[in-house]
Amino acid sequence: MDERIQRVMTAAEYLQSRLGPERPAVGIVLGSGLGKLADKIENQTVVPYRDIPGFPVSTAIGHKGNFIYGTLGGKTVIAMQGRFHFYEGYPMELVTLPIRVMKVLGIGYLFVSNAAGGVNFDFKVGDLMVIRDHINLLPNPLVGKNMEDFGPRFPDMTRPYEPKLIALAEKIAAGLDIPLKKGVYLAGTGPSYETPAEYRYFRMIGADAVGMSTIPEVIVARHSSMPVFGMSVITNEAHDDYAEDYVNDGDAVVAAADAAADRMSSIFSAMIASL
């Protein structure tokens, strides 16, 4: 068997032995400072990544490093309380390993979230942005021998984020009186924050928000024809007209994400209940 598939299956078998009999309907990836949503999951089983065979360990600020299994919105879910990043030194196979493991466990939908800088001048700190499309500046996780058990060599990416889920989010947010932005998310390698000239360039090529994650997970999910919903919390204004003493700060990003997490959690919970 392909070693990559063996790693996926071994991790999935271990998780299955720790979880309940109910197959999760939805997989959720919680980014920097957004682990609060995990607190809303009921009847929790917590499995630290370090316990799972072949799994890396999350080292990023604001990423606890657990799988949380339980119920949210009346549905069985499995949530990643923290993700893996290319900038941590992990190859794309490991960055995206949890997505394939959750697929094997039975998820039918993937919800992804992240903290992002708003390069769109209309975006302010604390805004929630529904991701409608993306621009990938990270290595593509499908490079290499295709994993035929999961999907085709050349998967379609015309609609990487499911239009029906976007429409559902907008309807639910309107009912909750939560304003939403909608835009294009761009991911670079990090870990350094981008320069003002890079922010200007990203805006010129069509990005509304910028971060260092998410897209590899989305590509792997779409490789398996899994519907995806994505949301960014705008945690800093990624502009090119800063005051002379302005500094991008990782702790401030996590704090801003934490402040917006309750609103994002309300939308995710209601969406999952509607599936």
Coordinates of N, CA and C in Angstrom, one line a residue, residues 13-171:
E13 N -7.9 4.7 11.9 CA -8.2 3.6 12.8 C -8.0 3.9 14.3
Y14 N -6.9 4.6 14.6 CA -6.7 4.9 16.0 C -7.8 5.9 16.5
L15 N -8.1 6.9 15.7 CA -9.2 7.8 16.1 C -10.5 7.1 16.3
Q16 N -10.8 6.2 15.4 CA -12.1 5.5 15.4 C -12.2 4.7 16.7
S17 N -11.0 4.2 17.2 CA -11.0 3.4 18.4 C -11.2 4.3 19.7
R18 N -11.0 5.6 19.5 CA -11.2 6.5 20.6 C -12.5 7.3 20.6
L19 N -13.2 7.2 19.5 CA -14.4 8.0 19.3 C -15.7 7.1 19.4
G20 N -16.8 7.7 19.4 CA -18.1 7.0 19.5 C -18.4 6.3 18.2
P21 N -19.5 5.6 18.2 CA -19.9 4.8 17.0 C -20.5 5.7 15.9
E22 N -20.9 6.9 16.2 CA -21.5 7.8 15.3 C -20.5 8.4 14.3
R23 N -20.7 8.3 13.0 CA -19.7 8.9 12.1 C -20.0 10.4 12.0
P24 N -18.9 11.2 12.1 CA -19.1 12.6 12.0 C -19.6 13.1 10.7
A25 N -20.6 14.0 10.7 CA -21.1 14.5 9.4 C -20.3 15.7 8.9
V26 N -19.7 16.4 9.8 CA -18.9 17.6 9.4 C -17.6 17.6 10.1
G27 N -16.6 18.0 9.3 CA -15.2 18.3 9.8 C -15.0 19.8 9.9
I28 N -14.4 20.3 11.0 CA -14.2 21.7 11.2 C -12.7 21.9 11.5
V29 N -12.1 22.9 10.8 CA -10.7 23.3 11.1 C -10.8 24.7 11.7
L30 N -10.2 24.8 12.9 CA -10.3 26.1 13.7 C -8.9 26.7 13.7
G31 N -8.8 27.9 13.2 CA -7.5 28.6 13.0 C -7.1 29.4 14.3
S32 N -6.1 30.2 14.1 CA -5.5 31.0 15.2 C -6.6 31.8 16.0
G33 N -6.6 31.5 17.3 CA -7.5 32.1 18.2 C -9.0 31.8 18.1
L34 N -9.3 30.8 17.2 CA -10.7 30.4 16.9 C -11.1 29.1 17.6
G35 N -10.3 28.6 18.5 CA -10.6 27.4 19.2 C -11.8 27.4 20.1
K36 N -12.3 28.6 20.3 CA -13.5 28.8 21.2 C -14.7 28.0 20.7
L37 N -14.8 27.8 19.4 CA -16.0 27.1 18.9 C -16.0 25.7 19.4
A38 N -14.8 25.1 19.7 CA -14.7 23.8 20.3 C -15.4 23.7 21.6
D39 N -15.5 24.8 22.3 CA -16.1 24.8 23.7 C -17.6 24.6 23.5
K40 N -18.2 24.9 22.3 CA -19.6 24.7 22.1 C -20.0 23.3 21.7
I41 N -19.0 22.5 21.5 CA -19.3 21.1 21.1 C -19.7 20.3 22.3
E42 N -20.8 19.6 22.3 CA -21.3 18.9 23.4 C -20.9 17.4 23.4
N43 N -20.9 16.8 24.6 CA -20.5 15.4 24.7 C -19.2 15.1 24.1
Q44 N -18.2 15.9 24.5 CA -16.9 15.9 23.9 C -16.0 14.7 24.2
T45 N -15.3 14.2 23.2 CA -14.2 13.3 23.3 C -13.0 14.1 22.8
V46 N -12.0 14.3 23.6 CA -10.8 15.1 23.1 C -9.6 14.1 22.9
V47 N -9.0 14.2 21.7 CA -7.9 13.4 21.4 C -6.7 14.3 21.0
P48 N -5.7 14.4 21.8 CA -4.5 15.2 21.4 C -3.8 14.7 20.2
Y49 N -3.4 15.6 19.3 CA -2.7 15.1 18.1 C -1.5 14.3 18.5
R50 N -0.8 14.6 19.6 CA 0.4 13.8 19.9 C 0.2 12.4 20.2
D51 N -1.1 12.0 20.5 CA -1.5 10.6 20.7 C -1.7 9.8 19.5
I52 N -1.9 10.5 18.3 CA -2.3 9.8 17.1 C -1.1 9.4 16.3
P53 N -1.0 8.1 15.9 CA 0.2 7.6 15.2 C 0.4 8.3 13.9
G54 N 1.6 8.8 13.7 CA 2.0 9.4 12.4 C 1.6 10.9 12.3
F55 N 1.0 11.4 13.4 CA 0.6 12.8 13.3 C 1.6 13.8 13.8
P56 N 1.7 15.0 13.1 CA 2.6 16.0 13.6 C 2.0 16.7 14.8
V57 N 2.7 17.7 15.4 CA 2.2 18.4 16.5 C 2.1 19.9 16.1
S58 N 1.0 20.5 16.5 CA 0.8 21.9 16.1 C 1.6 22.8 17.0
T59 N 2.4 23.7 16.4 CA 3.3 24.6 17.2 C 2.9 26.0 17.1
A60 N 1.9 26.4 16.3 CA 1.6 27.8 16.0 C 0.9 28.4 17.2
I61 N 1.0 29.7 17.4 CA 0.4 30.5 18.4 C -1.2 30.4 18.3
G62 N -1.8 30.1 19.4 CA -3.3 30.0 19.4 C -3.9 28.7 18.8
H63 N -3.0 27.7 18.7 CA -3.4 26.3 18.2 C -3.2 25.3 19.3
K64 N -4.3 24.8 19.9 CA -4.1 23.9 21.0 C -3.6 22.5 20.6
G65 N -4.0 22.0 19.5 CA -3.5 20.7 19.0 C -4.3 19.5 19.5
N66 N -5.7 19.6 19.3 CA -6.6 18.5 19.7 C -7.6 18.3 18.6
F67 N -8.1 17.0 18.5 CA -9.3 16.7 17.8 C -10.4 16.7 18.9
I68 N -11.5 17.4 18.6 CA -12.7 17.4 19.4 C -13.8 16.7 18.7
Y69 N -14.4 15.7 19.3 CA -15.5 14.9 18.7 C -16.7 15.1 19.6
G70 N -17.8 15.3 19.0 CA -19.1 15.5 19.8 C -20.2 16.0 18.9
T71 N -21.1 16.7 19.5 CA -22.3 17.2 18.7 C -22.3 18.7 18.7
L72 N -22.7 19.3 17.6 CA -22.8 20.7 17.4 C -24.0 20.9 16.5
G73 N -24.9 21.8 16.8 CA -26.1 22.0 16.0 C -26.9 20.7 15.8
G74 N -26.8 19.8 16.7 CA -27.6 18.6 16.6 C -26.9 17.5 15.7
K75 N -25.7 17.8 15.2 CA -25.0 16.9 14.3 C -23.7 16.4 15.0
T76 N -23.3 15.3 14.6 CA -22.0 14.8 15.1 C -20.9 15.4 14.2
V77 N -19.9 16.0 14.9 CA -18.8 16.7 14.2 C -17.5 16.3 14.8
I78 N -16.5 16.6 14.0 CA -15.1 16.4 14.5 C -14.4 17.7 14.2
A79 N -13.8 18.3 15.2 CA -13.1 19.6 14.9 C -11.6 19.6 15.2
M80 N -10.9 20.2 14.4 CA -9.4 20.4 14.6 C -9.2 21.7 15.4
Q81 N -8.8 21.5 16.7 CA -8.5 22.7 17.5 C -7.1 23.1 17.3
G82 N -6.9 23.7 16.1 CA -5.5 24.0 15.7 C -5.2 23.2 14.5
R83 N -4.4 23.8 13.5 CA -4.1 23.1 12.3 C -2.5 23.0 12.2
F84 N -2.1 22.5 11.0 CA -0.6 22.4 10.7 C -0.3 23.4 9.6
H85 N 0.8 23.9 9.6 CA 1.2 24.9 8.6 C 2.5 24.5 7.9
F86 N 2.6 24.9 6.6 CA 3.9 24.7 5.9 C 5.0 25.4 6.6
Y87 N 4.8 26.6 7.2 CA 5.9 27.3 7.8 C 6.4 26.7 9.0
E88 N 5.7 25.7 9.6 CA 6.2 25.0 10.7 C 7.3 24.0 10.3
G89 N 7.4 23.8 9.0 CA 8.4 22.9 8.5 C 7.9 21.5 8.1
Y90 N 6.5 21.4 8.1 CA 5.9 20.2 7.7 C 5.7 20.1 6.2
P91 N 5.9 19.0 5.6 CA 5.6 18.9 4.2 C 4.1 18.9 4.0
M92 N 3.6 19.2 2.8 CA 2.2 19.3 2.5 C 1.4 18.0 2.8
E93 N 2.1 16.9 2.7 CA 1.4 15.6 3.0 C 0.9 15.6 4.5
L94 N 1.7 16.2 5.4 CA 1.4 16.2 6.8 C 0.4 17.4 7.1
V95 N 0.6 18.5 6.4 CA -0.3 19.7 6.6 C -1.7 19.3 6.3
T96 N -1.9 18.4 5.3 CA -3.3 18.1 4.9 C -3.7 16.7 5.4
L97 N -2.8 16.0 6.1 CA -3.2 14.6 6.6 C -4.5 14.6 7.3
P98 N -4.8 15.6 8.2 CA -6.1 15.5 9.0 C -7.3 15.5 8.1
I99 N -7.2 16.2 7.0 CA -8.4 16.3 6.1 C -8.7 14.9 5.5
R100 N -7.7 14.2 5.1 CA -8.0 12.9 4.5 C -8.4 11.9 5.7
V101 N -7.8 12.1 6.9 CA -8.3 11.2 8.0 C -9.7 11.5 8.3
M102 N -10.2 12.7 8.3 CA -11.6 13.0 8.6 C -12.5 12.5 7.5
K103 N -12.0 12.5 6.2 CA -12.7 12.0 5.1 C -13.0 10.5 5.3
V104 N -11.9 9.8 5.7 CA -12.0 8.3 6.0 C -13.0 8.1 7.2
L105 N -13.0 9.0 8.2 CA -13.9 8.8 9.3 C -15.4 9.1 8.9
G106 N -15.6 9.7 7.7 CA -17.0 9.8 7.2 C -17.6 11.2 7.0
I107 N -16.8 12.2 7.2 CA -17.3 13.6 7.1 C -17.8 13.8 5.6
G108 N -18.9 14.6 5.6 CA -19.5 14.9 4.3 C -19.3 16.3 3.9
Y109 N -18.9 17.2 4.9 CA -18.7 18.6 4.6 C -17.4 19.0 5.4
L110 N -16.7 20.0 4.9 CA -15.6 20.6 5.6 C -15.8 22.1 5.8
F111 N -15.7 22.5 7.0 CA -15.8 23.9 7.4 C -14.4 24.4 7.8
V112 N -13.8 25.4 7.2 CA -12.5 25.9 7.5 C -12.6 27.3 8.0
S113 N -11.7 27.7 8.9 CA -11.6 29.1 9.4 C -10.2 29.5 9.5
N114 N -10.0 30.8 9.5 CA -8.6 31.3 9.7 C -8.7 32.7 10.2
A115 N -7.5 33.2 10.7 CA -7.3 34.6 11.0 C -6.5 35.2 9.8
A116 N -7.0 36.3 9.3 CA -6.4 36.8 8.1 C -6.2 38.4 8.2
G117 N -5.3 38.9 7.4 CA -5.1 40.3 7.3 C -6.0 40.8 6.2
G118 N -6.7 41.9 6.4 CA -7.6 42.5 5.4 C -6.8 43.5 4.5
V119 N -6.6 43.0 3.3 CA -5.9 43.9 2.3 C -6.9 44.8 1.6
N120 N -8.2 44.4 1.6 CA -9.3 45.2 1.1 C -9.4 46.4 2.0
F121 N -9.4 47.6 1.5 CA -9.5 48.8 2.3 C -10.8 48.9 3.0
D122 N -11.9 48.2 2.6 CA -13.2 48.3 3.2 C -13.3 47.4 4.4
F123 N -12.3 46.5 4.6 CA -12.3 45.6 5.7 C -11.7 46.2 7.0
K124 N -12.3 45.9 8.1 CA -11.8 46.4 9.4 C -11.6 45.2 10.4
V125 N -10.7 45.4 11.4 CA -10.4 44.4 12.3 C -11.7 43.9 13.0
G126 N -11.9 42.6 13.0 CA -13.1 42.0 13.6 C -14.2 41.6 12.6
D127 N -14.0 42.1 11.3 CA -15.0 41.7 10.3 C -14.9 40.2 10.0
L128 N -16.0 39.6 9.7 CA -16.0 38.2 9.2 C -16.2 38.2 7.7
M129 N -15.3 37.4 7.0 CA -15.3 37.3 5.6 C -15.6 35.9 5.1
V130 N -16.7 35.7 4.4 CA -16.9 34.4 3.8 C -16.0 34.3 2.6
I131 N -15.3 33.2 2.5 CA -14.3 33.0 1.4 C -15.1 32.5 0.2
R132 N -15.1 33.3 -0.9 CA -15.8 32.8 -2.1 C -14.8 32.2 -3.1
D133 N -13.5 32.5 -3.0 CA -12.5 32.0 -3.9 C -11.1 32.2 -3.2
H134 N -10.1 31.7 -3.9 CA -8.8 31.9 -3.3 C -7.7 32.0 -4.3
I135 N -6.5 32.5 -3.9 CA -5.3 32.5 -4.7 C -4.2 31.8 -3.9
N136 N -3.7 30.8 -4.5 CA -2.7 29.9 -3.8 C -1.3 30.3 -4.1
L137 N -0.5 30.7 -3.1 CA 0.9 30.9 -3.3 C 1.8 29.9 -2.5
L138 N 1.1 28.9 -2.0 CA 1.7 27.8 -1.3 C 1.9 26.6 -2.2
P139 N 2.8 25.7 -1.9 CA 3.0 24.5 -2.8 C 1.6 23.7 -2.8
N140 N 1.3 23.2 -4.0 CA 0.1 22.5 -4.1 C 0.2 21.1 -3.5
P141 N -0.7 20.7 -2.6 CA -0.6 19.5 -1.8 C -0.8 18.2 -2.7
L142 N -1.3 18.4 -3.9 CA -1.5 17.2 -4.8 C -0.3 16.9 -5.7
V143 N 0.8 17.7 -5.6 CA 2.0 17.4 -6.3 C 2.5 16.1 -5.9
G144 N 3.0 15.3 -6.9 CA 3.4 13.9 -6.6 C 2.5 12.9 -7.2
K145 N 2.8 11.6 -6.9 CA 1.9 10.6 -7.3 C 0.5 10.8 -6.8
N146 N -0.5 10.7 -7.7 CA -1.9 10.9 -7.3 C -2.4 9.8 -6.4
M147 N -3.1 10.2 -5.4 CA -3.7 9.2 -4.4 C -5.1 8.9 -5.0
E148 N -5.1 7.9 -5.9 CA -6.3 7.5 -6.6 C -7.5 7.1 -5.7
D149 N -7.2 6.6 -4.5 CA -8.2 6.2 -3.6 C -9.1 7.4 -3.1
F150 N -8.5 8.6 -3.3 CA -9.2 9.8 -2.8 C -9.8 10.7 -3.9
G151 N -9.2 10.7 -5.1 CA -9.7 11.6 -6.1 C -8.9 11.5 -7.4
P152 N -9.3 12.3 -8.4 CA -8.6 12.3 -9.7 C -7.3 13.0 -9.8
R153 N -6.6 12.8 -10.8 CA -5.3 13.5 -11.0 C -5.5 15.0 -11.1
F154 N -6.5 15.4 -11.8 CA -6.7 16.8 -12.1 C -8.1 17.2 -11.6
P155 N -8.2 17.5 -10.3 CA -9.6 17.8 -9.8 C -10.0 19.2 -10.2
D156 N -11.3 19.4 -10.4 CA -11.9 20.7 -10.8 C -11.8 21.6 -9.6
M157 N -11.5 22.9 -9.8 CA -11.5 23.9 -8.8 C -12.3 25.1 -9.2
T158 N -13.3 24.9 -10.1 CA -14.2 26.0 -10.5 C -14.9 26.6 -9.3
R159 N -15.4 25.8 -8.4 CA -16.1 26.2 -7.3 C -15.5 25.6 -6.0
P160 N -14.4 26.1 -5.6 CA -13.7 25.5 -4.4 C -14.5 25.7 -3.1
Y161 N -15.3 26.7 -3.0 CA -16.2 26.9 -1.9 C -17.6 26.8 -2.3
E162 N -18.4 25.9 -1.7 CA -19.7 25.5 -2.1 C -20.7 26.7 -2.1
P163 N -21.2 27.1 -3.3 CA -22.1 28.2 -3.4 C -23.4 28.1 -2.5
K164 N -23.9 26.9 -2.3 CA -25.1 26.7 -1.5 C -24.8 26.9 0.0
L165 N -23.6 26.6 0.4 CA -23.2 26.9 1.8 C -22.9 28.3 2.0
I166 N -22.4 29.0 1.0 CA -22.2 30.5 1.1 C -23.6 31.2 1.2
A167 N -24.5 30.8 0.4 CA -25.9 31.3 0.5 C -26.5 31.1 1.8
L168 N -26.3 29.9 2.4 CA -26.8 29.5 3.7 C -26.2 30.4 4.8
A169 N -24.9 30.6 4.7 CA -24.2 31.5 5.7 C -24.8 32.9 5.6
E170 N -25.0 33.4 4.4 CA -25.5 34.8 4.3 C -26.9 34.9 4.9
K171 N -27.7 33.9 4.6 CA -29.1 33.9 5.2 C -29.1 33.8 6.7

